[in-house]
């Protein structure tokens, strides 16, 4: 049989239920591939082969008994900022290097209950702060399409592992683009659901009012399957919303007649590379052929989104990260003569430079005398951005935009210039500020063979619209790219 690791989840599921393969065989295939290829990609921080094979044996029994769901027996990778009981959760930070959580995140519990297999924990920018996975305290991850390039971030390990077929699909988290941007750079599908659609319980908090967990998959059908599996109200997350979860796969269709797609004019201005623009325009032409009506819309406060996000996110981070003090979790500095010195040394030695930068910016923005000028102003701007989306969605069902201004840049290219790194988040952060869903789906390849994604955004709790548009595009484009071989 051909290389099983290249198959999307929905095909693997068919092979499993037809008993053509077993989950143990499939899990072994992934573990072997990780052994062989991950030294080049560096997607995994921790691989858990024994636990995975045990889960696979259980899944096979379930399949034998005819009790399988769409994810039973499917090997997945998990971003290493979601807690899994008994398996270390590092957030790619020295401060949590040896932290073993005593509980499991709701999303992982849901997947476990449905019989999914966890292959291990995937690399990220430290505490999910970054856009390239170069801020990991351990090592950078490489883009499977070109190992000299970044995979995007912060869920770079999740996107790279999915594209390199080191897992069948993965979970990422998205605070300002961290699922969609790496998905775009690695040629896979990534969805940030509506804020409140998926429980954050057990996700290590970065910026609690923006964070959301979502799937990174090989195709749109897999995205619908995984979103279905993790969505829904959770009484352990007070911000999760008790709203019916629709049947996402049922919304997939290649007929877009009756759908109006808005192109926000602020997303197509300067800074957008020619190649990305061409890829997006080509995709929009295809959507039109599938029956969609294309209109121009406006989200006028977009120009303030980066400034607004880089106040709110660090402000929340500075308070969320106050808990890492050498007492409650993980790392503690060795030499100190009193308690204050222990705190200081632990945090100085335990956090990397980007995390420290955010803590300092956030603390400054929240301090008395500056709170009104920065945090309060940013919160007001956030409301304006949210209202922009509400107004734009009066004129269209979904919006289509670029995901990132350029294809994946080279490793090391932007590490000395944090502002340049922040600016590349321009097309993804507004959805987090407004709380609406966003999905990235591959639409083109650059001249040097790097993937380019297009983003679909929809009103709150209308994820199915983004899935429908993305599915129609994916079907029309066919197999325009192959999975990189390792
Ligand atoms: N790149 C953004 C940041 O550095 C987004 C990160 C994320 O979504 N976790 O904050």
GROMACS .gro file of C-alpha atoms and ligand atoms in nm:
model
  496
    1UNK     CA    1   0.000   0.000   0.000
    2UNK     CA    2   0.118   0.357  -0.073
    3UNK     CA    3   0.240   0.588   0.203
    4UNK     CA    4  -0.050   0.605   0.450
    5UNK     CA    5   0.084   0.919   0.616
    6UNK     CA    6  -0.005   1.122   0.306
    7UNK     CA    7  -0.379   1.054   0.335
    8UNK     CA    8  -0.628   1.300   0.479
    9UNK     CA    9  -0.823   1.197   0.789
   10UNK     CA   10  -1.147   1.124   0.604
   11UNK     CA   11  -0.968   0.873   0.376
   12UNK     CA   12  -0.785   0.708   0.665
   13UNK     CA   13  -1.113   0.677   0.844
   14UNK     CA   14  -1.259   0.484   0.549
   15UNK     CA   15  -0.959   0.248   0.540
   16UNK     CA   16  -0.989   0.192   0.915
   17UNK     CA   17  -1.358   0.119   0.911
   18UNK     CA   18  -1.319  -0.110   0.608
   19UNK     CA   19  -1.053  -0.294   0.818
   20UNK     CA   20  -0.799  -0.248   0.540
   21UNK     CA   21  -0.559  -0.103   0.796
   22UNK     CA   22  -0.544  -0.094   1.173
   23UNK     CA   23  -0.481   0.207   1.392
   24UNK     CA   24  -0.171   0.035   1.532
   25UNK     CA   25  -0.028   0.003   1.179
   26UNK     CA   26  -0.115   0.363   1.104
   27UNK     CA   27   0.033   0.490   1.430
   28UNK     CA   28   0.353   0.293   1.363
   29UNK     CA   29   0.373   0.445   1.015
   30UNK     CA   30   0.362   0.795   1.166
   31UNK     CA   31   0.609   0.711   1.443
   32UNK     CA   32   0.856   0.575   1.185
   33UNK     CA   33   0.810   0.883   0.972
   34UNK     CA   34   0.870   1.106   1.275
   35UNK     CA   35   1.193   0.913   1.348
   36UNK     CA   36   1.307   0.954   0.991
   37UNK     CA   37   1.193   1.305   0.900
   38UNK     CA   38   1.151   1.505   1.218
   39UNK     CA   39   1.525   1.556   1.268
   40UNK     CA   40   1.498   1.773   0.953
   41UNK     CA   41   1.166   1.947   1.030
   42UNK     CA   42   1.196   1.969   1.412
   43UNK     CA   43   0.820   1.991   1.463
   44UNK     CA   44   0.794   1.779   1.779
   45UNK     CA   45   0.912   1.881   2.125
   46UNK     CA   46   0.792   1.554   2.278
   47UNK     CA   47   0.694   1.229   2.104
   48UNK     CA   48   0.489   0.979   2.308
   49UNK     CA   49   0.515   0.648   2.117
   50UNK     CA   50   0.416   0.415   2.402
   51UNK     CA   51   0.105   0.609   2.494
   52UNK     CA   52   0.014   0.646   2.125
   53UNK     CA   53   0.038   0.273   2.059
   54UNK     CA   54  -0.170   0.196   2.367
   55UNK     CA   55  -0.438   0.438   2.248
   56UNK     CA   56  -0.421   0.278   1.902
   57UNK     CA   57  -0.482  -0.070   2.044
   58UNK     CA   58  -0.787   0.061   2.224
   59UNK     CA   59  -0.908   0.235   1.908
   60UNK     CA   60  -0.874  -0.087   1.709
   61UNK     CA   61  -1.094  -0.265   1.962
   62UNK     CA   62  -1.353   0.009   1.927
   63UNK     CA   63  -1.344  -0.016   1.549
   64UNK     CA   64  -1.378  -0.395   1.572
   65UNK     CA   65  -1.681  -0.349   1.793
   66UNK     CA   66  -1.836  -0.109   1.541
   67UNK     CA   67  -1.818   0.183   1.785
   68UNK     CA   68  -1.593   0.414   1.587
   69UNK     CA   69  -1.642   0.786   1.518
   70UNK     CA   70  -1.469   0.993   1.250
   71UNK     CA   71  -1.153   1.037   1.459
   72UNK     CA   72  -1.127   0.692   1.617
   73UNK     CA   73  -0.779   0.555   1.552
   74UNK     CA   74  -0.653   0.876   1.384
   75UNK     CA   75  -0.303   0.991   1.497
   76UNK     CA   76  -0.287   1.363   1.576
   77UNK     CA   77  -0.026   1.611   1.695
   78UNK     CA   78  -0.094   1.871   1.965
   79UNK     CA   79   0.056   2.217   2.006
   80UNK     CA   80   0.260   2.211   2.324
   81UNK     CA   81   0.052   2.475   2.503
   82UNK     CA   82  -0.240   2.241   2.571
   83UNK     CA   83  -0.229   2.037   2.888
   84UNK     CA   84  -0.235   1.659   2.865
   85UNK     CA   85  -0.227   1.484   3.199
   86UNK     CA   86   0.104   1.311   3.262
   87UNK     CA   87   0.279   1.445   2.949
   88UNK     CA   88   0.506   1.746   2.987
   89UNK     CA   89   0.365   2.071   2.851
   90UNK     CA   90   0.644   2.318   2.788
   91UNK     CA   91   0.493   2.608   2.588
   92UNK     CA   92   0.841   2.597   2.428
   93UNK     CA   93   0.965   2.783   2.735
   94UNK     CA   94   1.249   2.709   2.969
   95UNK     CA   95   1.025   2.814   3.256
   96UNK     CA   96   0.790   2.517   3.189
   97UNK     CA   97   1.054   2.279   3.050
   98UNK     CA   98   0.969   2.008   3.301
   99UNK     CA   99   0.609   2.094   3.381
  100UNK     CA  100   0.382   1.789   3.381
  101UNK     CA  101   0.017   1.895   3.410
  102UNK     CA  102  -0.210   1.709   3.651
  103UNK     CA  103  -0.512   1.753   3.423
  104UNK     CA  104  -0.616   1.739   3.058
  105UNK     CA  105  -0.748   2.024   2.841
  106UNK     CA  106  -1.113   1.990   2.741
  107UNK     CA  107  -1.031   1.971   2.369
  108UNK     CA  108  -0.790   1.682   2.430
  109UNK     CA  109  -1.035   1.508   2.656
  110UNK     CA  110  -1.298   1.533   2.382
  111UNK     CA  111  -1.056   1.392   2.123
  112UNK     CA  112  -0.952   1.115   2.359
  113UNK     CA  113  -1.314   1.021   2.423
  114UNK     CA  114  -1.365   0.997   2.048
  115UNK     CA  115  -1.072   0.758   2.019
  116UNK     CA  116  -0.810   0.985   1.860
  117UNK     CA  117  -0.440   0.905   1.906
  118UNK     CA  118  -0.188   1.162   2.034
  119UNK     CA  119   0.157   1.123   1.878
  120UNK     CA  120   0.313   1.401   2.083
  121UNK     CA  121   0.347   1.771   2.151
  122UNK     CA  122   0.445   2.021   1.883
  123UNK     CA  123   0.679   2.317   1.877
  124UNK     CA  124   0.566   2.680   1.897
  125UNK     CA  125   0.696   3.026   1.967
  126UNK     CA  126   0.748   3.054   2.342
  127UNK     CA  127   0.402   3.097   2.501
  128UNK     CA  128   0.265   3.135   2.144
  129UNK     CA  129   0.428   3.478   2.108
  130UNK     CA  130   0.561   3.508   1.757
  131UNK     CA  131   0.501   3.447   1.390
  132UNK     CA  132   0.785   3.215   1.292
  133UNK     CA  133   0.844   2.952   1.566
  134UNK     CA  134   1.193   3.099   1.601
  135UNK     CA  135   1.100   3.216   1.952
  136UNK     CA  136   1.089   2.858   2.079
  137UNK     CA  137   1.336   2.823   2.367
  138UNK     CA  138   1.439   2.483   2.227
  139UNK     CA  139   1.488   2.501   1.849
  140UNK     CA  140   1.326   2.654   1.540
  141UNK     CA  141   1.096   2.444   1.321
  142UNK     CA  142   1.159   2.428   0.945
  143UNK     CA  143   0.912   2.473   0.662
  144UNK     CA  144   0.862   2.134   0.490
  145UNK     CA  145   0.841   2.304   0.148
  146UNK     CA  146   1.183   2.463   0.195
  147UNK     CA  147   1.387   2.384   0.504
  148UNK     CA  148   1.562   2.723   0.497
  149UNK     CA  149   1.231   2.899   0.555
  150UNK     CA  150   1.015   2.946   0.862
  151UNK     CA  151   0.694   2.743   0.892
  152UNK     CA  152   0.512   3.049   1.033
  153UNK     CA  153   0.401   3.076   1.390
  154UNK     CA  154   0.322   3.046   1.656
  155UNK     CA  155   0.169   2.706   1.572
  156UNK     CA  156   0.463   2.634   1.339
  157UNK     CA  157   0.515   2.282   1.473
  158UNK     CA  158   0.148   2.196   1.414
  159UNK     CA  159   0.145   2.328   1.057
  160UNK     CA  160   0.484   2.180   0.963
  161UNK     CA  161   0.399   1.839   1.112
  162UNK     CA  162   0.069   1.830   0.922
  163UNK     CA  163   0.232   1.932   0.591
  164UNK     CA  164   0.526   1.693   0.634
  165UNK     CA  165   0.278   1.413   0.714
  166UNK     CA  166   0.418   1.362   1.065
  167UNK     CA  167   0.057   1.348   1.192
  168UNK     CA  168  -0.281   1.316   1.021
  169UNK     CA  169  -0.392   1.653   1.158
  170UNK     CA  170  -0.314   1.876   1.453
  171UNK     CA  171  -0.441   2.133   1.696
  172UNK     CA  172  -0.306   2.486   1.713
  173UNK     CA  173  -0.403   2.798   1.904
  174UNK     CA  174  -0.465   3.140   1.754
  175UNK     CA  175  -0.439   3.468   1.943
  176UNK     CA  176  -0.354   3.689   1.646
  177UNK     CA  177  -0.309   3.452   1.353
  178UNK     CA  178  -0.112   3.164   1.498
  179UNK     CA  179  -0.321   2.895   1.329
  180UNK     CA  180  -0.396   3.066   0.998
  181UNK     CA  181  -0.054   3.214   0.918
  182UNK     CA  182   0.148   2.892   0.966
  183UNK     CA  183  -0.125   2.698   0.782
  184UNK     CA  184  -0.086   2.941   0.491
  185UNK     CA  185   0.294   2.912   0.494
  186UNK     CA  186   0.288   2.531   0.507
  187UNK     CA  187   0.013   2.468   0.250
  188UNK     CA  188  -0.242   2.324   0.492
  189UNK     CA  189  -0.588   2.429   0.617
  190UNK     CA  190  -0.616   2.616   0.948
  191UNK     CA  191  -0.923   2.750   1.127
  192UNK     CA  192  -0.958   2.992   1.415
  193UNK     CA  193  -1.312   2.938   1.537
  194UNK     CA  194  -1.534   3.210   1.683
  195UNK     CA  195  -1.423   3.318   2.030
  196UNK     CA  196  -1.628   3.096   2.261
  197UNK     CA  197  -1.693   2.814   2.014
  198UNK     CA  198  -1.416   2.592   2.154
  199UNK     CA  199  -1.324   2.553   2.520
  200UNK     CA  200  -0.998   2.712   2.634
  201UNK     CA  201  -0.985   2.504   2.953
  202UNK     CA  202  -0.636   2.357   2.970
  203UNK     CA  203  -0.490   2.588   2.706
  204UNK     CA  204  -0.203   2.778   2.868
  205UNK     CA  205  -0.325   3.138   2.860
  206UNK     CA  206  -0.146   3.399   2.650
  207UNK     CA  207  -0.415   3.669   2.597
  208UNK     CA  208  -0.737   3.526   2.733
  209UNK     CA  209  -0.978   3.753   2.544
  210UNK     CA  210  -0.817   3.659   2.210
  211UNK     CA  211  -0.696   3.297   2.245
  212UNK     CA  212  -0.886   3.023   2.064
  213UNK     CA  213  -0.797   2.663   1.980
  214UNK     CA  214  -0.856   2.528   1.630
  215UNK     CA  215  -0.764   2.254   1.380
  216UNK     CA  216  -0.478   2.243   1.128
  217UNK     CA  217  -0.545   1.978   0.865
  218UNK     CA  218  -0.458   1.852   0.518
  219UNK     CA  219  -0.789   1.957   0.366
  220UNK     CA  220  -1.117   2.133   0.434
  221UNK     CA  221  -1.318   1.815   0.503
  222UNK     CA  222  -1.068   1.721   0.775
  223UNK     CA  223  -1.099   2.072   0.918
  224UNK     CA  224  -1.477   2.029   0.942
  225UNK     CA  225  -1.431   1.689   1.111
  226UNK     CA  226  -1.187   1.820   1.370
  227UNK     CA  227  -1.383   2.138   1.438
  228UNK     CA  228  -1.691   1.925   1.498
  229UNK     CA  229  -1.498   1.713   1.744
  230UNK     CA  230  -1.372   2.000   1.962
  231UNK     CA  231  -1.658   2.254   1.949
  232UNK     CA  232  -1.921   2.315   2.211
  233UNK     CA  233  -1.997   2.458   2.551
  234UNK     CA  234  -1.778   2.366   2.847
  235UNK     CA  235  -1.872   2.462   3.201
  236UNK     CA  236  -1.502   2.480   3.287
  237UNK     CA  237  -1.455   2.777   3.050
  238UNK     CA  238  -1.689   3.064   3.136
  239UNK     CA  239  -1.624   3.226   2.797
  240UNK     CA  240  -1.734   2.922   2.600
  241UNK     CA  241  -2.078   2.974   2.451
  242UNK     CA  242  -2.374   2.743   2.488
  243UNK     CA  243  -2.491   2.740   2.129
  244UNK     CA  244  -2.585   2.451   1.908
  245UNK     CA  245  -2.297   2.318   1.697
  246UNK     CA  246  -2.408   2.266   1.337
  247UNK     CA  247  -2.308   1.968   1.124
  248UNK     CA  248  -2.000   2.120   0.960
  249UNK     CA  249  -1.946   1.851   0.698
  250UNK     CA  250  -2.302   1.898   0.578
  251UNK     CA  251  -2.219   2.258   0.484
  252UNK     CA  252  -1.947   2.158   0.235
  253UNK     CA  253  -2.060   2.219  -0.121
  254UNK     CA  254  -1.909   2.331  -0.450
  255UNK     CA  255  -2.207   2.545  -0.539
  256UNK     CA  256  -2.157   2.898  -0.411
  257UNK     CA  257  -2.461   3.051  -0.576
  258UNK     CA  258  -2.636   3.276  -0.330
  259UNK     CA  259  -2.313   3.350  -0.143
  260UNK     CA  260  -2.179   3.705  -0.144
  261UNK     CA  261  -1.806   3.736  -0.083
  262UNK     CA  262  -1.675   4.074   0.031
  263UNK     CA  263  -1.324   4.193  -0.044
  264UNK     CA  264  -1.227   4.445   0.224
  265UNK     CA  265  -1.036   4.712   0.034
  266UNK     CA  266  -0.801   4.782   0.327
  267UNK     CA  267  -0.655   4.430   0.288
  268UNK     CA  268  -0.540   4.479  -0.068
  269UNK     CA  269  -0.318   4.784  -0.038
  270UNK     CA  270   0.052   4.840  -0.009
  271UNK     CA  271   0.273   4.586   0.160
  272UNK     CA  272   0.103   4.293  -0.011
  273UNK     CA  273   0.349   4.104  -0.230
  274UNK     CA  274   0.265   4.070  -0.597
  275UNK     CA  275   0.273   3.691  -0.581
  276UNK     CA  276   0.028   3.675  -0.291
  277UNK     CA  277  -0.201   3.928  -0.458
  278UNK     CA  278  -0.197   3.725  -0.782
  279UNK     CA  279  -0.277   3.402  -0.598
  280UNK     CA  280  -0.567   3.562  -0.413
  281UNK     CA  281  -0.710   3.726  -0.726
  282UNK     CA  282  -0.694   3.396  -0.911
  283UNK     CA  283  -0.880   3.226  -0.623
  284UNK     CA  284  -1.144   3.499  -0.624
  285UNK     CA  285  -1.197   3.441  -0.997
  286UNK     CA  286  -1.257   3.073  -0.925
  287UNK     CA  287  -1.505   3.151  -0.646
  288UNK     CA  288  -1.696   3.370  -0.888
  289UNK     CA  289  -1.710   3.083  -1.138
  290UNK     CA  290  -1.855   2.865  -0.861
  291UNK     CA  291  -2.145   3.107  -0.835
  292UNK     CA  292  -2.033   3.353  -0.566
  293UNK     CA  293  -2.108   3.721  -0.603
  294UNK     CA  294  -1.802   3.938  -0.535
  295UNK     CA  295  -1.842   4.285  -0.379
  296UNK     CA  296  -1.604   4.540  -0.231
  297UNK     CA  297  -1.648   4.614   0.140
  298UNK     CA  298  -1.463   4.831   0.390
  299UNK     CA  299  -1.328   4.775   0.742
  300UNK     CA  300  -1.192   5.126   0.793
  301UNK     CA  301  -1.017   5.083   1.129
  302UNK     CA  302  -0.783   4.809   1.001
  303UNK     CA  303  -0.493   5.054   1.008
  304UNK     CA  304  -0.512   5.061   1.389
  305UNK     CA  305  -0.535   4.685   1.435
  306UNK     CA  306  -0.165   4.614   1.490
  307UNK     CA  307  -0.122   4.897   1.741
  308UNK     CA  308  -0.440   4.787   1.920
  309UNK     CA  309  -0.344   4.418   1.931
  310UNK     CA  310   0.012   4.487   2.047
  311UNK     CA  311  -0.129   4.669   2.351
  312UNK     CA  312  -0.415   4.433   2.442
  313UNK     CA  313  -0.227   4.106   2.387
  314UNK     CA  314   0.084   4.206   2.590
  315UNK     CA  315  -0.137   4.360   2.862
  316UNK     CA  316  -0.322   4.032   2.909
  317UNK     CA  317   0.001   3.834   2.875
  318UNK     CA  318   0.174   4.037   3.145
  319UNK     CA  319  -0.097   3.945   3.392
  320UNK     CA  320  -0.135   3.582   3.275
  321UNK     CA  321   0.238   3.520   3.300
  322UNK     CA  322   0.266   3.663   3.651
  323UNK     CA  323   0.199   3.312   3.781
  324UNK     CA  324   0.541   3.184   3.669
  325UNK     CA  325   0.737   3.287   3.974
  326UNK     CA  326   0.945   2.981   4.060
  327UNK     CA  327   0.700   2.876   4.332
  328UNK     CA  328   0.403   2.716   4.160
  329UNK     CA  329   0.538   2.574   3.837
  330UNK     CA  330   0.845   2.436   3.670
  331UNK     CA  331   1.175   2.617   3.667
  332UNK     CA  332   1.332   2.791   3.968
  333UNK     CA  333   1.667   2.974   3.957
  334UNK     CA  334   1.944   2.811   4.161
  335UNK     CA  335   2.129   3.090   4.344
  336UNK     CA  336   1.934   3.348   4.540
  337UNK     CA  337   1.951   3.496   4.884
  338UNK     CA  338   1.593   3.605   4.940
  339UNK     CA  339   1.243   3.560   4.796
  340UNK     CA  340   1.245   3.869   4.576
  341UNK     CA  341   1.577   3.768   4.425
  342UNK     CA  342   1.440   3.419   4.360
  343UNK     CA  343   1.143   3.568   4.168
  344UNK     CA  344   1.367   3.799   3.970
  345UNK     CA  345   1.625   3.540   3.879
  346UNK     CA  346   1.367   3.275   3.795
  347UNK     CA  347   1.185   3.506   3.555
  348UNK     CA  348   1.505   3.653   3.407
  349UNK     CA  349   1.651   3.310   3.339
  350UNK     CA  350   1.325   3.131   3.257
  351UNK     CA  351   1.168   3.361   2.996
  352UNK     CA  352   1.312   3.433   2.651
  353UNK     CA  353   1.359   3.783   2.506
  354UNK     CA  354   1.025   3.810   2.319
  355UNK     CA  355   0.823   3.703   2.622
  356UNK     CA  356   1.010   3.954   2.838
  357UNK     CA  357   0.944   4.226   2.582
  358UNK     CA  358   0.570   4.152   2.593
  359UNK     CA  359   0.563   4.144   2.974
  360UNK     CA  360   0.734   4.482   2.985
  361UNK     CA  361   0.510   4.640   2.720
  362UNK     CA  362   0.201   4.497   2.887
  363UNK     CA  363   0.300   4.605   3.237
  364UNK     CA  364   0.374   4.955   3.109
  365UNK     CA  365   0.038   4.982   2.928
  366UNK     CA  366  -0.150   4.877   3.241
  367UNK     CA  367   0.038   5.092   3.490
  368UNK     CA  368  -0.134   5.387   3.651
  369UNK     CA  369  -0.099   5.702   3.446
  370UNK     CA  370  -0.071   5.504   3.123
  371UNK     CA  371  -0.374   5.277   3.148
  372UNK     CA  372  -0.616   5.533   2.999
  373UNK     CA  373  -0.380   5.636   2.723
  374UNK     CA  374  -0.296   5.283   2.613
  375UNK     CA  375  -0.508   4.996   2.740
  376UNK     CA  376  -0.835   5.188   2.756
  377UNK     CA  377  -0.779   5.350   2.416
  378UNK     CA  378  -0.690   5.012   2.262
  379UNK     CA  379  -1.007   4.860   2.408
  380UNK     CA  380  -1.211   5.141   2.251
  381UNK     CA  381  -1.043   5.086   1.915
  382UNK     CA  382  -1.120   4.717   1.950
  383UNK     CA  383  -1.490   4.803   1.967
  384UNK     CA  384  -1.456   5.011   1.649
  385UNK     CA  385  -1.289   4.718   1.473
  386UNK     CA  386  -1.564   4.483   1.589
  387UNK     CA  387  -1.826   4.726   1.460
  388UNK     CA  388  -1.644   4.744   1.124
  389UNK     CA  389  -1.691   4.368   1.090
  390UNK     CA  390  -2.059   4.388   1.185
  391UNK     CA  391  -2.113   4.658   0.922
  392UNK     CA  392  -1.917   4.475   0.653
  393UNK     CA  393  -2.113   4.154   0.714
  394UNK     CA  394  -2.436   4.342   0.640
  395UNK     CA  395  -2.313   4.352   0.279
  396UNK     CA  396  -2.162   4.004   0.244
  397UNK     CA  397  -2.173   3.651   0.386
  398UNK     CA  398  -1.798   3.599   0.408
  399UNK     CA  399  -1.492   3.812   0.346
  400UNK     CA  400  -1.191   3.690   0.149
  401UNK     CA  401  -0.846   3.832   0.220
  402UNK     CA  402  -0.477   3.741   0.216
  403UNK     CA  403  -0.342   3.561   0.524
  404UNK     CA  404   0.012   3.697   0.523
  405UNK     CA  405   0.168   3.972   0.312
  406UNK     CA  406   0.440   3.742   0.171
  407UNK     CA  407   0.511   3.369   0.148
  408UNK     CA  408   0.722   3.223   0.432
  409UNK     CA  409   1.041   3.423   0.485
  410UNK     CA  410   1.384   3.277   0.557
  411UNK     CA  411   1.485   3.158   0.902
  412UNK     CA  412   1.672   3.445   1.069
  413UNK     CA  413   1.542   3.710   0.830
  414UNK     CA  414   1.332   3.903   1.081
  415UNK     CA  415   1.464   3.794   1.419
  416UNK     CA  416   1.647   4.123   1.478
  417UNK     CA  417   1.346   4.337   1.401
  418UNK     CA  418   1.042   4.261   1.617
  419UNK     CA  419   0.840   4.541   1.460
  420UNK     CA  420   0.877   4.386   1.112
  421UNK     CA  421   0.762   4.057   1.262
  422UNK     CA  422   0.457   4.226   1.421
  423UNK     CA  423   0.366   4.401   1.095
  424UNK     CA  424   0.330   4.068   0.916
  425UNK     CA  425   0.026   3.994   1.137
  426UNK     CA  426  -0.179   4.270   0.973
  427UNK     CA  427  -0.432   4.042   0.798
  428UNK     CA  428  -0.496   3.801   1.084
  429UNK     CA  429  -0.523   3.996   1.410
  430UNK     CA  430  -0.851   4.180   1.346
  431UNK     CA  431  -1.052   3.856   1.353
  432UNK     CA  432  -0.922   3.788   1.705
  433UNK     CA  433  -0.998   4.143   1.819
  434UNK     CA  434  -1.353   4.110   1.678
  435UNK     CA  435  -1.391   3.745   1.787
  436UNK     CA  436  -1.508   3.625   1.444
  437UNK     CA  437  -1.393   3.300   1.278
  438UNK     CA  438  -1.120   3.288   1.014
  439UNK     CA  439  -0.993   3.004   0.798
  440UNK     CA  440  -0.686   2.975   0.579
  441UNK     CA  441  -0.685   2.742   0.278
  442UNK     CA  442  -0.403   2.695   0.023
  443UNK     CA  443  -0.467   2.874  -0.307
  444UNK     CA  444  -0.134   2.906  -0.489
  445UNK     CA  445   0.239   2.838  -0.492
  446UNK     CA  446   0.500   3.113  -0.518
  447UNK     CA  447   0.756   3.105  -0.799
  448UNK     CA  448   0.995   2.938  -0.556
  449UNK     CA  449   0.741   2.672  -0.463
  450UNK     CA  450   0.623   2.810  -0.128
  451UNK     CA  451   0.252   2.780  -0.044
  452UNK     CA  452   0.017   3.080  -0.033
  453UNK     CA  453  -0.314   3.075   0.153
  454UNK     CA  454  -0.635   3.273   0.125
  455UNK     CA  455  -0.839   3.366   0.433
  456UNK     CA  456  -1.216   3.349   0.468
  457UNK     CA  457  -1.379   3.532   0.758
  458UNK     CA  458  -1.743   3.508   0.864
  459UNK     CA  459  -1.975   3.656   1.128
  460UNK     CA  460  -1.967   3.511   1.481
  461UNK     CA  461  -2.058   3.140   1.491
  462UNK     CA  462  -2.082   3.110   1.113
  463UNK     CA  463  -1.776   2.888   1.068
  464UNK     CA  464  -1.969   2.678   0.818
  465UNK     CA  465  -1.962   2.965   0.569
  466UNK     CA  466  -1.582   2.977   0.570
  467UNK     CA  467  -1.572   2.600   0.530
  468UNK     CA  468  -1.811   2.611   0.237
  469UNK     CA  469  -1.617   2.879   0.047
  470UNK     CA  470  -1.286   2.704   0.120
  471UNK     CA  471  -1.419   2.365   0.013
  472UNK     CA  472  -1.550   2.500  -0.318
  473UNK     CA  473  -1.211   2.658  -0.388
  474UNK     CA  474  -1.019   2.347  -0.285
  475UNK     CA  475  -1.228   2.124  -0.511
  476UNK     CA  476  -1.188   2.360  -0.806
  477UNK     CA  477  -0.810   2.388  -0.758
  478UNK     CA  478  -0.765   2.011  -0.732
  479UNK     CA  479  -0.420   1.875  -0.648
  480UNK     CA  480  -0.222   2.182  -0.743
  481UNK     CA  481   0.052   2.094  -0.494
  482UNK     CA  482   0.198   1.772  -0.357
  483UNK     CA  483   0.295   1.689  -0.003
  484UNK     CA  484   0.668   1.733   0.043
  485UNK     CA  485   0.845   1.395   0.048
  486UNK     CA  486   1.062   1.285   0.339
  487LIG     N1  487   0.206   3.669   1.582
  487LIG     C1  488   0.115   3.711   1.683
  487LIG     C2  489   0.189   3.740   1.811
  487LIG     O1  490   0.306   3.726   1.811
  487LIG     C3  491   0.008   3.610   1.703
  487LIG     C4  492   0.045   3.499   1.792
  487LIG     C5  493  -0.069   3.402   1.818
  487LIG     O2  494  -0.171   3.404   1.749
  487LIG     N2  495  -0.052   3.322   1.922
  487LIG     O3  496   0.134   3.775   1.910
   0.00000   0.00000   0.00000
